[in-house]
PDB file of C-alpha atoms in Angstrom:
ATOM      1  CA  UNK A   1      43.401  38.655  49.137  1.00 53.00           C
ATOM      2  CA  UNK A   2      44.682  35.186  49.701  1.00 64.00           C
ATOM      3  CA  UNK A   3      41.407  34.176  51.329  1.00 80.00           C
ATOM      4  CA  UNK A   4      39.492  35.509  48.314  1.00 82.00           C
ATOM      5  CA  UNK A   5      41.760  33.457  46.041  1.00 78.00           C
ATOM      6  CA  UNK A   6      41.346  30.380  48.208  1.00 85.00           C
ATOM      7  CA  UNK A   7      37.571  30.902  48.100  1.00 84.00           C
ATOM      8  CA  UNK A   8      37.699  30.917  44.280  1.00 87.00           C
ATOM      9  CA  UNK A   9      39.879  27.827  44.281  1.00 87.00           C
ATOM     10  CA  UNK A  10      37.594  26.082  46.747  1.00 88.00           C
ATOM     11  CA  UNK A  11      34.486  26.882  44.660  1.00 90.00           C
ATOM     12  CA  UNK A  12      36.274  25.826  41.475  1.00 90.00           C
ATOM     13  CA  UNK A  13      37.255  22.549  43.136  1.00 92.00           C
ATOM     14  CA  UNK A  14      33.680  22.004  44.301  1.00 91.00           C
ATOM     15  CA  UNK A  15      32.381  22.612  40.772  1.00 93.00           C
ATOM     16  CA  UNK A  16      35.054  20.293  39.408  1.00 91.00           C
ATOM     17  CA  UNK A  17      34.047  17.572  41.908  1.00 92.00           C
ATOM     18  CA  UNK A  18      30.369  18.040  41.038  1.00 93.00           C
ATOM     19  CA  UNK A  19      31.216  17.849  37.353  1.00 93.00           C
ATOM     20  CA  UNK A  20      33.271  14.677  37.934  1.00 94.00           C
ATOM     21  CA  UNK A  21      30.401  13.136  39.940  1.00 94.00           C
ATOM     22  CA  UNK A  22      28.044  13.981  37.072  1.00 93.00           C
ATOM     23  CA  UNK A  23      30.451  12.360  34.627  1.00 94.00           C
ATOM     24  CA  UNK A  24      30.639   9.250  36.804  1.00 95.00           C
ATOM     25  CA  UNK A  25      26.827   9.037  36.923  1.00 95.00           C
ATOM     26  CA  UNK A  26      26.670   9.424  33.156  1.00 95.00           C
ATOM     27  CA  UNK A  27      29.321   6.753  32.694  1.00 95.00           C
ATOM     28  CA  UNK A  28      27.379   4.384  34.967  1.00 95.00           C
ATOM     29  CA  UNK A  29      24.198   5.128  33.010  1.00 95.00           C
ATOM     30  CA  UNK A  30      26.021   4.469  29.735  1.00 95.00           C
ATOM     31  CA  UNK A  31      27.432   1.195  31.068  1.00 96.00           C
ATOM     32  CA  UNK A  32      23.947   0.129  32.178  1.00 96.00           C
ATOM     33  CA  UNK A  33      22.572   1.061  28.758  1.00 96.00           C
ATOM     34  CA  UNK A  34      25.382  -0.851  27.056  1.00 96.00           C
ATOM     35  CA  UNK A  35      24.570  -3.929  29.165  1.00 96.00           C
ATOM     36  CA  UNK A  36      20.883  -3.637  28.222  1.00 96.00           C
ATOM     37  CA  UNK A  37      21.794  -3.317  24.536  1.00 96.00           C
ATOM     38  CA  UNK A  38      24.074  -6.352  24.730  1.00 97.00           C
ATOM     39  CA  UNK A  39      21.342  -8.360  26.495  1.00 96.00           C
ATOM     40  CA  UNK A  40      18.777  -7.295  23.867  1.00 97.00           C
ATOM     41  CA  UNK A  41      21.163  -8.224  21.057  1.00 97.00           C
ATOM     42  CA  UNK A  42      21.672 -11.665  22.577  1.00 97.00           C
ATOM     43  CA  UNK A  43      17.918 -12.089  22.955  1.00 97.00           C
ATOM     44  CA  UNK A  44      17.441 -11.114  19.285  1.00 97.00           C
ATOM     45  CA  UNK A  45      20.186 -13.554  18.219  1.00 97.00           C
ATOM     46  CA  UNK A  46      18.440 -16.347  20.110  1.00 97.00           C
ATOM     47  CA  UNK A  47      15.080 -15.444  18.577  1.00 97.00           C
ATOM     48  CA  UNK A  48      16.653 -15.350  15.128  1.00 97.00           C
ATOM     49  CA  UNK A  49      18.250 -18.763  15.688  1.00 97.00           C
ATOM     50  CA  UNK A  50      14.893 -20.151  16.855  1.00 97.00           C
ATOM     51  CA  UNK A  51      13.143 -18.703  13.808  1.00 96.00           C
ATOM     52  CA  UNK A  52      15.831 -20.193  11.558  1.00 96.00           C
ATOM     53  CA  UNK A  53      15.336 -23.615  13.202  1.00 96.00           C
ATOM     54  CA  UNK A  54      11.569 -23.356  12.764  1.00 95.00           C
ATOM     55  CA  UNK A  55      11.962 -22.318   9.116  1.00 95.00           C
ATOM     56  CA  UNK A  56      14.315 -25.218   8.429  1.00 95.00           C
ATOM     57  CA  UNK A  57      11.897 -27.633  10.110  1.00 94.00           C
ATOM     58  CA  UNK A  58       9.018 -26.241   8.075  1.00 92.00           C
ATOM     59  CA  UNK A  59      11.088 -26.515   4.885  1.00 91.00           C
ATOM     60  CA  UNK A  60      11.857 -30.166   5.681  1.00 91.00           C
ATOM     61  CA  UNK A  61       8.188 -30.771   6.413  1.00 91.00           C
ATOM     62  CA  UNK A  62       7.164 -29.247   3.083  1.00 88.00           C
ATOM     63  CA  UNK A  63       9.833 -31.236   1.257  1.00 89.00           C
ATOM     64  CA  UNK A  64       8.556 -34.417   2.903  1.00 89.00           C
ATOM     65  CA  UNK A  65       5.000 -33.454   1.998  1.00 87.00           C
ATOM     66  CA  UNK A  66       6.057 -32.657  -1.574  1.00 85.00           C
ATOM     67  CA  UNK A  67       7.785 -36.018  -1.846  1.00 86.00           C
ATOM     68  CA  UNK A  68       4.751 -37.850  -0.484  1.00 89.00           C
ATOM     69  CA  UNK A  69       2.438 -35.843  -2.729  1.00 88.00           C
ATOM     70  CA  UNK A  70       4.491 -36.612  -5.846  1.00 90.00           C
ATOM     71  CA  UNK A  71       4.492 -40.325  -4.956  1.00 89.00           C
ATOM     72  CA  UNK A  72       0.723 -40.148  -4.398  1.00 90.00           C
ATOM     73  CA  UNK A  73       0.208 -38.385  -7.746  1.00 92.00           C
ATOM     74  CA  UNK A  74       2.468 -40.846  -9.551  1.00 92.00           C
ATOM     75  CA  UNK A  75       0.558 -43.805  -8.117  1.00 92.00           C
ATOM     76  CA  UNK A  76      -2.749 -42.280  -9.211  1.00 93.00           C
ATOM     77  CA  UNK A  77      -1.319 -41.589 -12.688  1.00 94.00           C
ATOM     78  CA  UNK A  78      -0.296 -45.231 -12.934  1.00 95.00           C
ATOM     79  CA  UNK A  79      -3.810 -46.286 -11.885  1.00 95.00           C
ATOM     80  CA  UNK A  80      -5.404 -43.940 -14.406  1.00 96.00           C
ATOM     81  CA  UNK A  81      -3.067 -45.156 -17.167  1.00 95.00           C
ATOM     82  CA  UNK A  82      -3.992 -48.754 -16.341  1.00 95.00           C
ATOM     83  CA  UNK A  83      -7.695 -47.854 -16.373  1.00 96.00           C
ATOM     84  CA  UNK A  84      -7.293 -46.086 -19.742  1.00 95.00           C
ATOM     85  CA  UNK A  85      -5.558 -49.167 -21.197  1.00 94.00           C
ATOM     86  CA  UNK A  86      -8.338 -51.416 -19.893  1.00 94.00           C
ATOM     87  CA  UNK A  87     -10.947 -49.054 -21.306  1.00 94.00           C
ATOM     88  CA  UNK A  88      -9.166 -48.977 -24.678  1.00 93.00           C
ATOM     89  CA  UNK A  89      -9.064 -52.786 -24.707  1.00 91.00           C
ATOM     90  CA  UNK A  90     -12.729 -52.970 -23.741  1.00 90.00           C
ATOM     91  CA  UNK A  91     -13.626 -50.481 -26.495  1.00 89.00           C
ATOM     92  CA  UNK A  92     -11.738 -52.554 -29.095  1.00 88.00           C
ATOM     93  CA  UNK A  93     -13.432 -55.796 -27.956  1.00 87.00           C
ATOM     94  CA  UNK A  94     -16.820 -54.101 -27.870  1.00 85.00           C
ATOM     95  CA  UNK A  95     -16.285 -52.636 -31.356  1.00 84.00           C
ATOM     96  CA  UNK A  96     -15.310 -56.083 -32.636  1.00 84.00           C
ATOM     97  CA  UNK A  97     -18.640 -57.456 -31.391  1.00 81.00           C
ATOM     98  CA  UNK A  98     -20.674 -54.875 -33.281  1.00 79.00           C
ATOM     99  CA  UNK A  99     -21.862 -55.858 -36.739  1.00 80.00           C
ATOM    100  CA  UNK A 100     -20.004 -54.272 -39.568  1.00 80.00           C
ATOM    101  CA  UNK A 101     -22.344 -51.693 -41.068  1.00 77.00           C
ATOM    102  CA  UNK A 102     -21.246 -49.954 -44.192  1.00 77.00           C
ATOM    103  CA  UNK A 103     -21.256 -46.196 -43.950  1.00 75.00           C
ATOM    104  CA  UNK A 104     -24.341 -44.471 -45.379  1.00 79.00           C
ATOM    105  CA  UNK A 105     -23.862 -42.514 -48.482  1.00 70.00           C
TER     106      UNK A 105
END
């Protein structure tokens, strides 16, 4: 009877050891997975930081372009205004040279 009991105990201990080994393998797998997740998160953080730097650089570039473009437009507006003033002066001088003709009735 004692040998039958010891056989049950031995088998139960073997199952317990197998179960513990399975748990250890699962824990190792979970730790490996956790390390992969942490590495992937770090990689994503770095990519996000790089994208943020690129976006900021592009924003600065567009701001610089916008500033240059507004200066360019303002200089052309000044040129056009000067041309319009010259044209208005020319039109007045030209009109003064024309003979005064009374309007037809």
